Amino acid sequence: MGTRAPAYDMFTKIHKSDGLPYGAMTIYIAQSIVDQFPKGIEAREELAPLLTTYAKPKVASGRERIIVAAADYDEARLLEYPMAAPVAKITRIMCNTKDVAVYIGHFTYRGDRFGIEREPAAYVKRSWNGLRTFDNVGRHILP
């Protein structure tokens, strides 16, 4: 999805609740956008919402894929979670109006701390357009 930006800045974050890590993420944002960020804002704010203010041209499309897998050694270490325990892995890509991938995020969440809530009527309004199901290695399995 999208073409590559000339350069990206990489951010790694560990999110915690009550001192316990629940999410590890690596996010790449086009350097041209990061160059516009106020100094230190990436440490104080979530990164995706910053695109609304600083991405020019604006974000126009995106895709997100969620799979359930077993935690590998590094994920287990970062999340203080048993190796091979279930984790949710999310890959999120957002592109601007010129179809350049300006945001690429890889997120891993502990299975015992992950939940998702969505508005299903949004899918009905779009007639389920674009919604597909994949197996854990990326093969399309349902229409």
PDB file of C-alpha atoms in Angstrom:
ATOM      1  CA  MET A   1       0.000   0.000   0.000  1.00  0.00           C
ATOM      2  CA  GLY A   2       1.519   3.300  -1.087  1.00  0.00           C
ATOM      3  CA  THR A   3       4.992   4.215  -2.219  1.00  0.00           C
ATOM      4  CA  ARG A   4       7.916   4.820   0.115  1.00  0.00           C
ATOM      5  CA  ALA A   5       8.790   8.245   1.436  1.00  0.00           C
ATOM      6  CA  PRO A   6      12.404   9.331   0.816  1.00  0.00           C
ATOM      7  CA  ALA A   7      13.263   8.896   4.523  1.00  0.00           C
ATOM      8  CA  TYR A   8      11.613   7.912   7.809  1.00  0.00           C
ATOM      9  CA  ASP A   9      12.266   8.557  11.474  1.00  0.00           C
ATOM     10  CA  MET A  10      11.783   5.546  13.761  1.00  0.00           C
ATOM     11  CA  PHE A  11      10.152   5.704  17.175  1.00  0.00           C
ATOM     12  CA  THR A  12       9.938   2.869  19.704  1.00  0.00           C
ATOM     13  CA  LYS A  13       7.589   3.012  22.648  1.00  0.00           C
ATOM     14  CA  ILE A  14       6.431   0.782  25.470  1.00  0.00           C
ATOM     15  CA  HIS A  15       2.990   1.569  26.849  1.00  0.00           C
ATOM     16  CA  LYS A  16       2.276   0.694  30.471  1.00  0.00           C
ATOM     17  CA  SER A  17      -0.738   0.587  32.749  1.00  0.00           C
ATOM     18  CA  ASP A  18      -0.209   0.468  36.504  1.00  0.00           C
ATOM     19  CA  GLY A  19       3.506  -0.056  35.822  1.00  0.00           C
ATOM     20  CA  LEU A  20       2.904  -3.171  33.705  1.00  0.00           C
ATOM     21  CA  PRO A  21       3.848  -3.069  30.009  1.00  0.00           C
ATOM     22  CA  TYR A  22       0.948  -3.968  27.743  1.00  0.00           C
ATOM     23  CA  GLY A  23       2.125  -2.748  24.331  1.00  0.00           C
ATOM     24  CA  ALA A  24       5.392  -2.454  22.407  1.00  0.00           C
ATOM     25  CA  MET A  25       5.520  -0.456  19.209  1.00  0.00           C
ATOM     26  CA  THR A  26       7.846   0.597  16.465  1.00  0.00           C
ATOM     27  CA  ILE A  27       6.544   3.433  14.320  1.00  0.00           C
ATOM     28  CA  TYR A  28       8.061   4.958  11.196  1.00  0.00           C
ATOM     29  CA  ILE A  29       6.927   8.440  10.164  1.00  0.00           C
ATOM     30  CA  ALA A  30       8.057  10.254   7.033  1.00  0.00           C
ATOM     31  CA  GLN A  31      10.967  12.482   7.975  1.00  0.00           C
ATOM     32  CA  SER A  32       9.390  15.456   6.191  1.00  0.00           C
ATOM     33  CA  ILE A  33       6.535  15.309   8.726  1.00  0.00           C
ATOM     34  CA  VAL A  34       8.721  14.687  11.785  1.00  0.00           C
ATOM     35  CA  ASP A  35      10.832  17.713  10.836  1.00  0.00           C
ATOM     36  CA  GLN A  36       7.742  19.862  11.502  1.00  0.00           C
ATOM     37  CA  PHE A  37       7.089  18.452  15.004  1.00  0.00           C
ATOM     38  CA  PRO A  38       7.731  20.778  17.956  1.00  0.00           C
ATOM     39  CA  LYS A  39      10.788  19.653  19.907  1.00  0.00           C
ATOM     40  CA  GLY A  40      10.029  16.697  22.188  1.00  0.00           C
ATOM     41  CA  ILE A  41       6.349  16.331  21.262  1.00  0.00           C
ATOM     42  CA  GLU A  42       6.849  12.685  20.260  1.00  0.00           C
ATOM     43  CA  ALA A  43       7.659  11.842  23.900  1.00  0.00           C
ATOM     44  CA  ARG A  44       4.510  13.552  25.217  1.00  0.00           C
ATOM     45  CA  GLU A  45       1.883  12.714  22.595  1.00  0.00           C
ATOM     46  CA  GLU A  46       0.614   9.730  20.666  1.00  0.00           C
ATOM     47  CA  LEU A  47       2.111   9.866  17.202  1.00  0.00           C
ATOM     48  CA  ALA A  48      -0.790   9.047  14.860  1.00  0.00           C
ATOM     49  CA  PRO A  49      -2.917  12.070  15.879  1.00  0.00           C
ATOM     50  CA  LEU A  50       0.043  14.365  15.124  1.00  0.00           C
ATOM     51  CA  LEU A  51      -0.426  13.541  11.438  1.00  0.00           C
ATOM     52  CA  THR A  52      -3.668  15.514  11.447  1.00  0.00           C
ATOM     53  CA  THR A  53      -1.731  18.677  12.201  1.00  0.00           C
ATOM     54  CA  TYR A  54       1.627  18.115  10.519  1.00  0.00           C
ATOM     55  CA  ALA A  55       1.098  15.877   7.457  1.00  0.00           C
ATOM     56  CA  LYS A  56       1.096  17.880   4.237  1.00  0.00           C
ATOM     57  CA  PRO A  57      -0.369  16.652   2.003  1.00  0.00           C
ATOM     58  CA  LYS A  58      -2.970  15.235   4.386  1.00  0.00           C
ATOM     59  CA  VAL A  59      -3.505  11.558   5.235  1.00  0.00           C
ATOM     60  CA  ALA A  60      -6.125  10.180   2.848  1.00  0.00           C
ATOM     61  CA  SER A  61      -6.105   6.396   3.291  1.00  0.00           C
ATOM     62  CA  GLY A  62      -4.938   3.658   5.570  1.00  0.00           C
ATOM     63  CA  ARG A  63      -5.002  -0.021   6.281  1.00  0.00           C
ATOM     64  CA  GLU A  64      -4.696  -2.004   9.476  1.00  0.00           C
ATOM     65  CA  ARG A  65      -4.130  -5.725   9.922  1.00  0.00           C
ATOM     66  CA  ILE A  66      -4.522  -7.557  13.228  1.00  0.00           C
ATOM     67  CA  ILE A  67      -3.336 -11.104  13.876  1.00  0.00           C
ATOM     68  CA  VAL A  68      -2.993 -13.248  16.982  1.00  0.00           C
ATOM     69  CA  ALA A  69       0.353 -14.988  17.349  1.00  0.00           C
ATOM     70  CA  ALA A  70       2.793 -16.310  19.929  1.00  0.00           C
ATOM     71  CA  ALA A  71       5.160 -13.855  21.622  1.00  0.00           C
ATOM     72  CA  ASP A  72       8.740 -14.266  20.462  1.00  0.00           C
ATOM     73  CA  TYR A  73      11.714 -13.791  22.789  1.00  0.00           C
ATOM     74  CA  ASP A  74      12.064 -10.022  22.258  1.00  0.00           C
ATOM     75  CA  GLU A  75       8.328  -9.356  22.552  1.00  0.00           C
ATOM     76  CA  ALA A  76       8.092 -11.424  25.738  1.00  0.00           C
ATOM     77  CA  ARG A  77      11.067  -9.566  27.224  1.00  0.00           C
ATOM     78  CA  LEU A  78       9.706  -6.109  26.356  1.00  0.00           C
ATOM     79  CA  LEU A  79       6.205  -6.923  27.568  1.00  0.00           C
ATOM     80  CA  GLU A  80       7.324  -8.879  30.681  1.00  0.00           C
ATOM     81  CA  TYR A  81       5.170 -11.729  29.414  1.00  0.00           C
ATOM     82  CA  PRO A  82       5.818 -15.448  28.875  1.00  0.00           C
ATOM     83  CA  MET A  83       7.435 -16.463  25.623  1.00  0.00           C
ATOM     84  CA  ALA A  84       4.947 -18.113  23.231  1.00  0.00           C
ATOM     85  CA  ALA A  85       1.993 -16.602  25.123  1.00  0.00           C
ATOM     86  CA  PRO A  86      -0.677 -15.072  22.855  1.00  0.00           C
ATOM     87  CA  VAL A  87      -0.165 -11.525  21.601  1.00  0.00           C
ATOM     88  CA  ALA A  88      -2.095  -9.304  19.214  1.00  0.00           C
ATOM     89  CA  LYS A  89       0.081  -7.939  16.417  1.00  0.00           C
ATOM     90  CA  ILE A  90      -1.117  -4.934  14.473  1.00  0.00           C
ATOM     91  CA  THR A  91       0.405  -3.406  11.377  1.00  0.00           C
ATOM     92  CA  ARG A  92      -0.956   0.005  10.416  1.00  0.00           C
ATOM     93  CA  ILE A  93      -0.073   1.974   7.275  1.00  0.00           C
ATOM     94  CA  MET A  94      -1.365   5.452   6.430  1.00  0.00           C
ATOM     95  CA  CYS A  95      -0.838   7.198   3.102  1.00  0.00           C
ATOM     96  CA  ASN A  96      -1.208  10.808   2.058  1.00  0.00           C
ATOM     97  CA  THR A  97      -3.194  12.133  -0.897  1.00  0.00           C
ATOM     98  CA  LYS A  98      -0.198  11.404  -3.172  1.00  0.00           C
ATOM     99  CA  ASP A  99      -0.277   7.726  -2.047  1.00  0.00           C
ATOM    100  CA  VAL A 100       2.998   8.003  -0.112  1.00  0.00           C
ATOM    101  CA  ALA A 101       3.171   5.848   3.027  1.00  0.00           C
ATOM    102  CA  VAL A 102       3.778   8.507   5.686  1.00  0.00           C
ATOM    103  CA  TYR A 103       3.112   6.313   8.751  1.00  0.00           C
ATOM    104  CA  ILE A 104       3.993   2.652   9.234  1.00  0.00           C
ATOM    105  CA  GLY A 105       3.402   1.151  12.661  1.00  0.00           C
ATOM    106  CA  HIS A 106       4.090  -2.281  14.108  1.00  0.00           C
ATOM    107  CA  PHE A 107       2.360  -2.887  17.448  1.00  0.00           C
ATOM    108  CA  THR A 108       2.422  -5.892  19.767  1.00  0.00           C
ATOM    109  CA  TYR A 109      -0.011  -6.164  22.676  1.00  0.00           C
ATOM    110  CA  ARG A 110      -0.129  -8.732  25.474  1.00  0.00           C
ATOM    111  CA  GLY A 111      -3.012 -11.139  24.978  1.00  0.00           C
ATOM    112  CA  ASP A 112      -4.161 -10.719  28.579  1.00  0.00           C
ATOM    113  CA  ARG A 113      -4.337  -6.926  28.233  1.00  0.00           C
ATOM    114  CA  PHE A 114      -5.701  -6.501  24.700  1.00  0.00           C
ATOM    115  CA  GLY A 115      -9.233  -5.617  23.712  1.00  0.00           C
ATOM    116  CA  ILE A 116     -10.716  -3.886  20.724  1.00  0.00           C
ATOM    117  CA  GLU A 117     -13.928  -1.945  20.415  1.00  0.00           C
ATOM    118  CA  ARG A 118     -15.322  -0.771  17.088  1.00  0.00           C
ATOM    119  CA  GLU A 119     -18.490   0.622  15.614  1.00  0.00           C
ATOM    120  CA  PRO A 120     -19.852  -2.199  13.437  1.00  0.00           C
ATOM    121  CA  ALA A 121     -22.402   0.076  11.763  1.00  0.00           C
ATOM    122  CA  ALA A 122     -19.470   1.752   9.999  1.00  0.00           C
ATOM    123  CA  TYR A 123     -18.852  -1.529   8.160  1.00  0.00           C
ATOM    124  CA  VAL A 124     -22.506  -1.822   7.154  1.00  0.00           C
ATOM    125  CA  LYS A 125     -22.501   1.745   5.850  1.00  0.00           C
ATOM    126  CA  ARG A 126     -19.593   0.759   3.586  1.00  0.00           C
ATOM    127  CA  SER A 127     -21.293  -2.566   2.690  1.00  0.00           C
ATOM    128  CA  TRP A 128     -18.274  -4.378   4.151  1.00  0.00           C
ATOM    129  CA  ASN A 129     -16.273  -3.008   1.229  1.00  0.00           C
ATOM    130  CA  GLY A 130     -12.603  -3.825   1.550  1.00  0.00           C
ATOM    131  CA  LEU A 131     -13.001  -6.039   4.607  1.00  0.00           C
ATOM    132  CA  ARG A 132     -11.067  -9.265   4.127  1.00  0.00           C
ATOM    133  CA  THR A 133      -9.906 -12.086   6.380  1.00  0.00           C
ATOM    134  CA  PHE A 134      -6.362 -13.470   6.315  1.00  0.00           C
ATOM    135  CA  ASP A 135      -4.610 -16.387   7.928  1.00  0.00           C
ATOM    136  CA  ASN A 136      -1.607 -15.721  10.172  1.00  0.00           C
ATOM    137  CA  VAL A 137       0.882 -15.669   7.282  1.00  0.00           C
ATOM    138  CA  GLY A 138      -1.080 -13.191   5.174  1.00  0.00           C
ATOM    139  CA  ARG A 139      -2.960 -15.484   2.799  1.00  0.00           C
ATOM    140  CA  HIS A 140      -6.447 -14.214   1.968  1.00  0.00           C
ATOM    141  CA  ILE A 141      -8.966 -16.832   3.167  1.00  0.00           C
ATOM    142  CA  LEU A 142     -12.411 -15.223   3.019  1.00  0.00           C
ATOM    143  CA  PRO A 143     -14.024 -12.857   0.488  1.00  0.00           C
TER     144      PRO A 143
END
